[in-house]
CSV table of C-alpha atoms in Angstrom, one decimal:
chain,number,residue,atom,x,y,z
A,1,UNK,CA,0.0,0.0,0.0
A,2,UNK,CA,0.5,3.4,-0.7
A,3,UNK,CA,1.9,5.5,2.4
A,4,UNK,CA,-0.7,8.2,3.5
A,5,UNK,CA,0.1,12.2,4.8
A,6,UNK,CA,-1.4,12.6,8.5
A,7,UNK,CA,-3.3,15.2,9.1
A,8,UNK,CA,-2.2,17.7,11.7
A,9,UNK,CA,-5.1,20.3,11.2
A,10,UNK,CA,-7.4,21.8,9.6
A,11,UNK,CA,-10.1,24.3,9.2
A,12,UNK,CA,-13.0,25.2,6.8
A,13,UNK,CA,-11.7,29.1,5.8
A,14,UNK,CA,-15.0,30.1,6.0
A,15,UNK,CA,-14.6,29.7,9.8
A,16,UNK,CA,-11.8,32.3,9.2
A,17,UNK,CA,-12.3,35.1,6.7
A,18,UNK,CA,-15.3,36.3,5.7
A,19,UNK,CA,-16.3,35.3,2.2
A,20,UNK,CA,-16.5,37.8,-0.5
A,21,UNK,CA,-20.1,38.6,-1.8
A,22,UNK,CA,-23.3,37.3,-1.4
A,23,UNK,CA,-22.7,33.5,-2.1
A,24,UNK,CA,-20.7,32.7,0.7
A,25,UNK,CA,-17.9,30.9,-1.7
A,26,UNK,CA,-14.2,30.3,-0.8
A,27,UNK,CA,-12.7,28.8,-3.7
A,28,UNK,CA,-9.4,28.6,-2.4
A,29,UNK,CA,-7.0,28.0,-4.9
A,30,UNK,CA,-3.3,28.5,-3.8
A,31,UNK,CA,-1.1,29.0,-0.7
A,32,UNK,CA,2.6,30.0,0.6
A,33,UNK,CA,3.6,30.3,4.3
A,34,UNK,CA,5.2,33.8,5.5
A,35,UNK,CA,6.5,34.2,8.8
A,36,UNK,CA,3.6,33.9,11.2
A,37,UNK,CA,1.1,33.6,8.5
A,38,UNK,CA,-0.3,31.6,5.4
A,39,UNK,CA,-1.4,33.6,2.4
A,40,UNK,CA,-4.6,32.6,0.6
A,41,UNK,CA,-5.8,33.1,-3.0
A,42,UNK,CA,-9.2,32.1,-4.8
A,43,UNK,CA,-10.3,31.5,-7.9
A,44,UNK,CA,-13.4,33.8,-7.4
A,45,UNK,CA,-11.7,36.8,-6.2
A,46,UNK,CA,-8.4,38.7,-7.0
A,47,UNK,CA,-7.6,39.2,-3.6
A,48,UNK,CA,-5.2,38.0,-1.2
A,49,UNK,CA,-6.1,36.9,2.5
A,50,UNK,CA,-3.6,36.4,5.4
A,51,UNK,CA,-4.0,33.5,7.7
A,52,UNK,CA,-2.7,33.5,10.9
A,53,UNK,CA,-0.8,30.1,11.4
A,54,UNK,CA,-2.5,29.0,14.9
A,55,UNK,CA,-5.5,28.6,12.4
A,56,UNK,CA,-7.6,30.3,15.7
A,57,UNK,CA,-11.7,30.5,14.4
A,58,UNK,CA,-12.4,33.9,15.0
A,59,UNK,CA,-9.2,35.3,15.1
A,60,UNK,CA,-8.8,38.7,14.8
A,61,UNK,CA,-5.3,38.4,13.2
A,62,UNK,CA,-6.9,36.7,9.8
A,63,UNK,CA,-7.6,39.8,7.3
A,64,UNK,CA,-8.2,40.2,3.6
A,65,UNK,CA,-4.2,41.4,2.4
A,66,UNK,CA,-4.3,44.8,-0.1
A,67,UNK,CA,-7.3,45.3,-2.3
A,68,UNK,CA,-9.4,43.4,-4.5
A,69,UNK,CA,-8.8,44.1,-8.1
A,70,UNK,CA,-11.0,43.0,-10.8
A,71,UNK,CA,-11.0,39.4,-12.5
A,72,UNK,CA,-12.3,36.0,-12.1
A,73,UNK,CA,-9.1,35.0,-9.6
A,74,UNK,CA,-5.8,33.5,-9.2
A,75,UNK,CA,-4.8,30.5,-9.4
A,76,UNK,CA,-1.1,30.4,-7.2
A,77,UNK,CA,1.1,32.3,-5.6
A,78,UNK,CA,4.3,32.4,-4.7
A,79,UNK,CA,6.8,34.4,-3.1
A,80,UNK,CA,10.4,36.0,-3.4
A,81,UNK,CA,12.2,36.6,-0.3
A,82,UNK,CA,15.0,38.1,-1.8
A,83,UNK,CA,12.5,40.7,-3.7
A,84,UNK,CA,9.9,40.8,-1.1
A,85,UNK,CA,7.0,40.0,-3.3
A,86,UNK,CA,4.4,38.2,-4.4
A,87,UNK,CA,3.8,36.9,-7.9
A,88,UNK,CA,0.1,35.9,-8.4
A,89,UNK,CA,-0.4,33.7,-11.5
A,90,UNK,CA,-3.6,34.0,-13.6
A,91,UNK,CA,-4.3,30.3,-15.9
A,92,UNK,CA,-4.3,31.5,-19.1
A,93,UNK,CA,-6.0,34.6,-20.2
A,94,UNK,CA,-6.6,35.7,-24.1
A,95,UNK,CA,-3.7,37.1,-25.5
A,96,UNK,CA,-3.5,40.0,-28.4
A,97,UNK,CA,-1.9,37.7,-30.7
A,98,UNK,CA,-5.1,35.2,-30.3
A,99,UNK,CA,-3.5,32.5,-28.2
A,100,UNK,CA,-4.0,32.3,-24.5
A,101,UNK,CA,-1.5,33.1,-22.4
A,102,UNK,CA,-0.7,32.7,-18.8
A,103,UNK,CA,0.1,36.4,-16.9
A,104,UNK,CA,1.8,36.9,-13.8
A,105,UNK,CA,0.7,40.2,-11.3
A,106,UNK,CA,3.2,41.5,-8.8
A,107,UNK,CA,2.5,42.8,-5.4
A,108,UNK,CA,4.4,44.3,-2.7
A,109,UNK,CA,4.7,42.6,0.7
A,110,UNK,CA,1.5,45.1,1.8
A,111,UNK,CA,-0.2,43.4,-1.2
A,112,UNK,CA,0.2,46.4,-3.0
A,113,UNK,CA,-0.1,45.7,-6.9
A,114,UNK,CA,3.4,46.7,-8.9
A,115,UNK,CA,3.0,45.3,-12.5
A,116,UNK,CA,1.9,42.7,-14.9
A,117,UNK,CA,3.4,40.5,-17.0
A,118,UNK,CA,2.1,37.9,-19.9
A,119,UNK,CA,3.9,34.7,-19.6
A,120,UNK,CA,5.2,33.7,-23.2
A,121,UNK,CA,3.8,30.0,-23.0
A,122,UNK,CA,1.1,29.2,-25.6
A,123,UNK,CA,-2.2,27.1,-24.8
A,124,UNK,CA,-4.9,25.8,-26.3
A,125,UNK,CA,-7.7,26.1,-24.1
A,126,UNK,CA,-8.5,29.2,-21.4
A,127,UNK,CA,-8.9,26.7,-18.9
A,128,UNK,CA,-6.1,24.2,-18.8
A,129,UNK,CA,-2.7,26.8,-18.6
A,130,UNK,CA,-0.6,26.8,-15.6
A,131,UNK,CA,-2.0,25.7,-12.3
A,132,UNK,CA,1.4,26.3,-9.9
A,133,UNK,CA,3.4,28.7,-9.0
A,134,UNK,CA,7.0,28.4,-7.1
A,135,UNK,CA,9.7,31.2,-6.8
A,136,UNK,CA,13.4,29.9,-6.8
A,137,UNK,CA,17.4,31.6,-7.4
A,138,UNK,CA,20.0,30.0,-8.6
A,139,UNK,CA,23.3,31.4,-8.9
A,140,UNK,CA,21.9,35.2,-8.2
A,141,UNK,CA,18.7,35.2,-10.4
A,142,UNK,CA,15.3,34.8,-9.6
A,143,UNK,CA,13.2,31.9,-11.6
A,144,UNK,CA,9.5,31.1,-11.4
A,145,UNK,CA,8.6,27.8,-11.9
A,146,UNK,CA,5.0,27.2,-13.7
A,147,UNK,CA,3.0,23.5,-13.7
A,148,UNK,CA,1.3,22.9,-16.4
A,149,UNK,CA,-2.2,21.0,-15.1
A,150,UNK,CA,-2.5,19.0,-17.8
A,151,UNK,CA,0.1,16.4,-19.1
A,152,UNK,CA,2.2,17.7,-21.3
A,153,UNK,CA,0.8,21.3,-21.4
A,154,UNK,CA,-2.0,19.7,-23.0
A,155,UNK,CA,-6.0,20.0,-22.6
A,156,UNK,CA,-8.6,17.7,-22.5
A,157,UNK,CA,-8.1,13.8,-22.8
A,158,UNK,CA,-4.6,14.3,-24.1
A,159,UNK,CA,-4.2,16.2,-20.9
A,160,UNK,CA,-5.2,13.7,-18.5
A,161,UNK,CA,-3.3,10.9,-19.6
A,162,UNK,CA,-0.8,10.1,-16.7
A,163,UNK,CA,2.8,10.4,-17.5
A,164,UNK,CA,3.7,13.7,-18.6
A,165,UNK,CA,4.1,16.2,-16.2
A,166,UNK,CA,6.0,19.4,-17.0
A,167,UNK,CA,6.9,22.2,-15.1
A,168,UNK,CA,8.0,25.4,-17.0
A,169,UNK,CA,11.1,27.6,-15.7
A,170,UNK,CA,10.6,31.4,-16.4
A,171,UNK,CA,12.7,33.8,-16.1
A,172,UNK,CA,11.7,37.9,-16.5
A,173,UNK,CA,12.9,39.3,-19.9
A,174,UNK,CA,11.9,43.4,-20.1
A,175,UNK,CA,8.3,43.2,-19.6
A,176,UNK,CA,7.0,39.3,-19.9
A,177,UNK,CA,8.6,36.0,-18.5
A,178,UNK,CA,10.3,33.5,-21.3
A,179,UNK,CA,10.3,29.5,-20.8
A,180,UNK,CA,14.4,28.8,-20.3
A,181,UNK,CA,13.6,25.3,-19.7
A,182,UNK,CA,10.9,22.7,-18.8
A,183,UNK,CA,11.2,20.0,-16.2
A,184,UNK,CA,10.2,16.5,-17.0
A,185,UNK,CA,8.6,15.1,-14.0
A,186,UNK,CA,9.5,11.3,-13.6
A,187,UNK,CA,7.0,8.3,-14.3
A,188,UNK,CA,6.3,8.1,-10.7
A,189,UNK,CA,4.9,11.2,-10.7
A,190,UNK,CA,1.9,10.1,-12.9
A,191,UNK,CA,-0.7,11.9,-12.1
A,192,UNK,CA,-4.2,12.7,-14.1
A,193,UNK,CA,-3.7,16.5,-13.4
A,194,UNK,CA,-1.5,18.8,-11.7
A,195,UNK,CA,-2.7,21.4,-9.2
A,196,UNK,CA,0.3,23.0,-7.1
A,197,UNK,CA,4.0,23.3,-6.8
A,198,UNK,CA,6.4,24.1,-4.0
A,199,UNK,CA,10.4,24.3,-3.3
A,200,UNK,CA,12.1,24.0,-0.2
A,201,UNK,CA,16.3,23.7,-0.7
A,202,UNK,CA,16.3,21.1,-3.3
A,203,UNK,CA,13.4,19.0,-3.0
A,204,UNK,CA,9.9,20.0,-5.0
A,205,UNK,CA,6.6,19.2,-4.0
A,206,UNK,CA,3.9,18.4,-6.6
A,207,UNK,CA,0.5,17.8,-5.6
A,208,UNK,CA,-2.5,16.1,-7.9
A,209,UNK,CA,-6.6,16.9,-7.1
A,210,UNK,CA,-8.0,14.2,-9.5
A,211,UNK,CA,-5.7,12.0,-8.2
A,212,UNK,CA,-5.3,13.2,-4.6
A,213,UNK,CA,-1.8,12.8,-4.0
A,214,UNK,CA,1.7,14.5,-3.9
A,215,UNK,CA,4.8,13.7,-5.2
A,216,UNK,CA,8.5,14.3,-3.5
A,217,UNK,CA,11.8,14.6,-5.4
A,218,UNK,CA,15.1,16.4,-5.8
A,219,UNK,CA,15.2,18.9,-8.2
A,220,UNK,CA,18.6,19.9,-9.9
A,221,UNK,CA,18.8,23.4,-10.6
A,222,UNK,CA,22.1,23.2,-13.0
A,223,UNK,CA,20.2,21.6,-15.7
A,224,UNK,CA,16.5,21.5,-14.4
A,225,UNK,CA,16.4,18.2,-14.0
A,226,UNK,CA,14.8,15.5,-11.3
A,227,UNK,CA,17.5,14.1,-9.4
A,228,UNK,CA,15.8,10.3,-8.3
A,229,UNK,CA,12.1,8.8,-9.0
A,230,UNK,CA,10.7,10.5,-5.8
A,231,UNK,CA,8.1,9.1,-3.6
A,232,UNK,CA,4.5,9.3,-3.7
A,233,UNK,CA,1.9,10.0,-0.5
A,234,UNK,CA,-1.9,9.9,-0.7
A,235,UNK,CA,-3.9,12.4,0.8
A,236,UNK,CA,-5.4,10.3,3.7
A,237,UNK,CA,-8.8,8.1,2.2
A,238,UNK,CA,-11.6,6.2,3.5
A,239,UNK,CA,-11.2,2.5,5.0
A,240,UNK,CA,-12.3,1.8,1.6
A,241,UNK,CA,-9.8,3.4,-0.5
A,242,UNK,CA,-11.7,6.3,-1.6
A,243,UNK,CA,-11.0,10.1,-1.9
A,244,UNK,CA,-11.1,12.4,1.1
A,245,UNK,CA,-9.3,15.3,0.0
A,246,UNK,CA,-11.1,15.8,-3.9
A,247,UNK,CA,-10.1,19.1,-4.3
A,248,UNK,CA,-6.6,19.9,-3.1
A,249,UNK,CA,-5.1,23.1,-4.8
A,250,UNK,CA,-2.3,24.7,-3.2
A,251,UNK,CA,0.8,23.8,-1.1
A,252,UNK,CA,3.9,25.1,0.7
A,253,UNK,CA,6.1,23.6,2.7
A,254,UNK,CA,6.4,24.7,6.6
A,255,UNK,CA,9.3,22.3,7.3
A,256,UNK,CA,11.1,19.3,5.9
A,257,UNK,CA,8.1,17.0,6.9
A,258,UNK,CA,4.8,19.3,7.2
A,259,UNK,CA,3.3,21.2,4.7
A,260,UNK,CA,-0.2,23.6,4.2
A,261,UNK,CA,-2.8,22.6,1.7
A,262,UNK,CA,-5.8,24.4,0.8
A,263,UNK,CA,-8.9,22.9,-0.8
A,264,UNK,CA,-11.0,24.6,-3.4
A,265,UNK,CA,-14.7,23.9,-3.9
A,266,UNK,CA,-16.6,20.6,-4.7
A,267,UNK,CA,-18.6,20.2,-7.4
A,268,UNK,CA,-22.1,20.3,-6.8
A,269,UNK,CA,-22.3,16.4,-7.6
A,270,UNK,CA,-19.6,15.7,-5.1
A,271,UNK,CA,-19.7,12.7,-2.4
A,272,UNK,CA,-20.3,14.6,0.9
A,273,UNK,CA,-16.9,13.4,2.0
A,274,UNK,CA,-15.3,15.5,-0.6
A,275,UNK,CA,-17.5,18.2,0.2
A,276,UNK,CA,-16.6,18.0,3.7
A,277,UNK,CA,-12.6,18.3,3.2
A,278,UNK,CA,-13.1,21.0,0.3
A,279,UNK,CA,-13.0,25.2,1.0
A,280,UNK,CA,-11.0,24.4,3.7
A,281,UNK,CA,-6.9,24.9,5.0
A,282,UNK,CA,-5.2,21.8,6.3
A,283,UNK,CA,-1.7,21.0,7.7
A,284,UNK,CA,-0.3,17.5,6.6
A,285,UNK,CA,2.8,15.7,7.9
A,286,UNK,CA,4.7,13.4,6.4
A,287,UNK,CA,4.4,9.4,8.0
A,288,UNK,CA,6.9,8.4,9.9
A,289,UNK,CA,10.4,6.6,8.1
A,290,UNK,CA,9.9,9.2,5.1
């Protein structure tokens, strides 16, 4: 059997921030930790909200972060210590040549916006572009690394044949950030979509919501390659072997064995033990002997 993450905590975010508008909906969509506090974005809102670690319901010390602006959402965000900001990616938008595009917006560390800039990555569909987003240096510059959610950068059932994972490696050129290399992830990684990325030193996390489980591995920044097969963890599932987590969408690492996940909405066919799991922030440790 497959070895299963432990849960630690977790919390429904409605419990924690108020949701925008009328509808009540949280659909959380990406996360990276921060000091003494988890940063939140949604697919339904351009807006970033800061979660205090201790995960407290009621807490006065969880706020919506900057303003809203307009747009359907984001869907990652990372973070650059070294230029104290955060980039916020947007899937794929259309572009003025026809294609669609990913784009990147910058913030400050207030969550002040600074500048946006088109990814030069071509799609096919609006919907199936990038779906992670992890900041990195090597050897003095600063690198994004994009996931592509579908195999091979591809949409529909192309996309979600298991096998092809790629993670593109941007790097700011003027005003828009160029591909320099794309990262094959190994076999073991096979996965029917792709949902989040994260970096800590040199090993990557890579996390799947159709399949509901994440990947560990060495990543080699000299050549962008994956150093060993990795291993793989399921998000914990019923006696029976079935989902729990259905909807998992963002990670970061908060040491070399725990992590934060954040789960975006369920469907409105979804088993109630996806729905139960889903809009919600969760910590998850890694089993013992990994």
């Amino acid at each position: 059997m497959r070895p299963a993450l432990k849960l630690v905590v977790e919390r429904p975010l409605a419990e924690l921030i108020a949701a925008p508008g009328r509808h009540g909906v949280l659909e959380a969509s990406g996360v990276v930790a921060k000091g003494s506090d988890f940063f939140v974005i949604f697919d339904n809102v351009r807006r970033i909200a800061r979660i205090d670690r201790n995960l407290e319901p009621g807490s006065k010390k969880h706020a919506w972060h900057g303003a809203a602006r307009r747009g359907e959402g984001y869907e990652d965000i990372a973070y650059s210590a070294k230029r104290r900001r955060f980039y916020l990616l947007i899937e794929a938008e259309k572009h003025p040549d026809g294609t669609y595009k990913a784009a990147i917006d910058e913030c400050n560390e207030a969550g002040r916006f600074l500048a946006r800039s088109w990814v030069d990555v071509a799609f096919e569909k609006r919907n199936t572009g990038f779906e992670g987003l992890s900041a990195v240096r090597w050897r003095g510059r600063e690198y994004l690394l994009a996931l592509c959610e579908g195999n091979r950068c591809r949409g529909g059932r192309k996309g979600r044949k298991p096998g092809g994972g790629r993670i593109h490696v941007l790097q700011k050129h003027g005003a828009r950030w160029k591909s320099t290399a794309r990262i094959k992830l190994p076999r073991r990684a096979a996965f029917e979509d792709y949902s989040a990325v994260a970096v800590r030193g040199d090993r990557i996390a890579v996390i799947s919501q159709q399949t509901s489980r994440l990947w560990l591995g060495v990543l080699r920044r000299r050549d962008w390659t994956i150093a060993r097969p990795g291993r793989v963890y399921d998000f914990p599932r019923t006696k029976k072997g079935k989902r729990r987590y259905c909807t998992v969408e963002g990670i970061s690492w908060l040491s070399p064995s725990t992590f934060v996940v954040v789960s975006d909405l369920t469907k409105p066919d979804s088993s109630a033990r996806c729905r139960k799991t889903g809009q919600s922030i969760h910590v998850f440790g890694l089993p013992r002997r990994s």
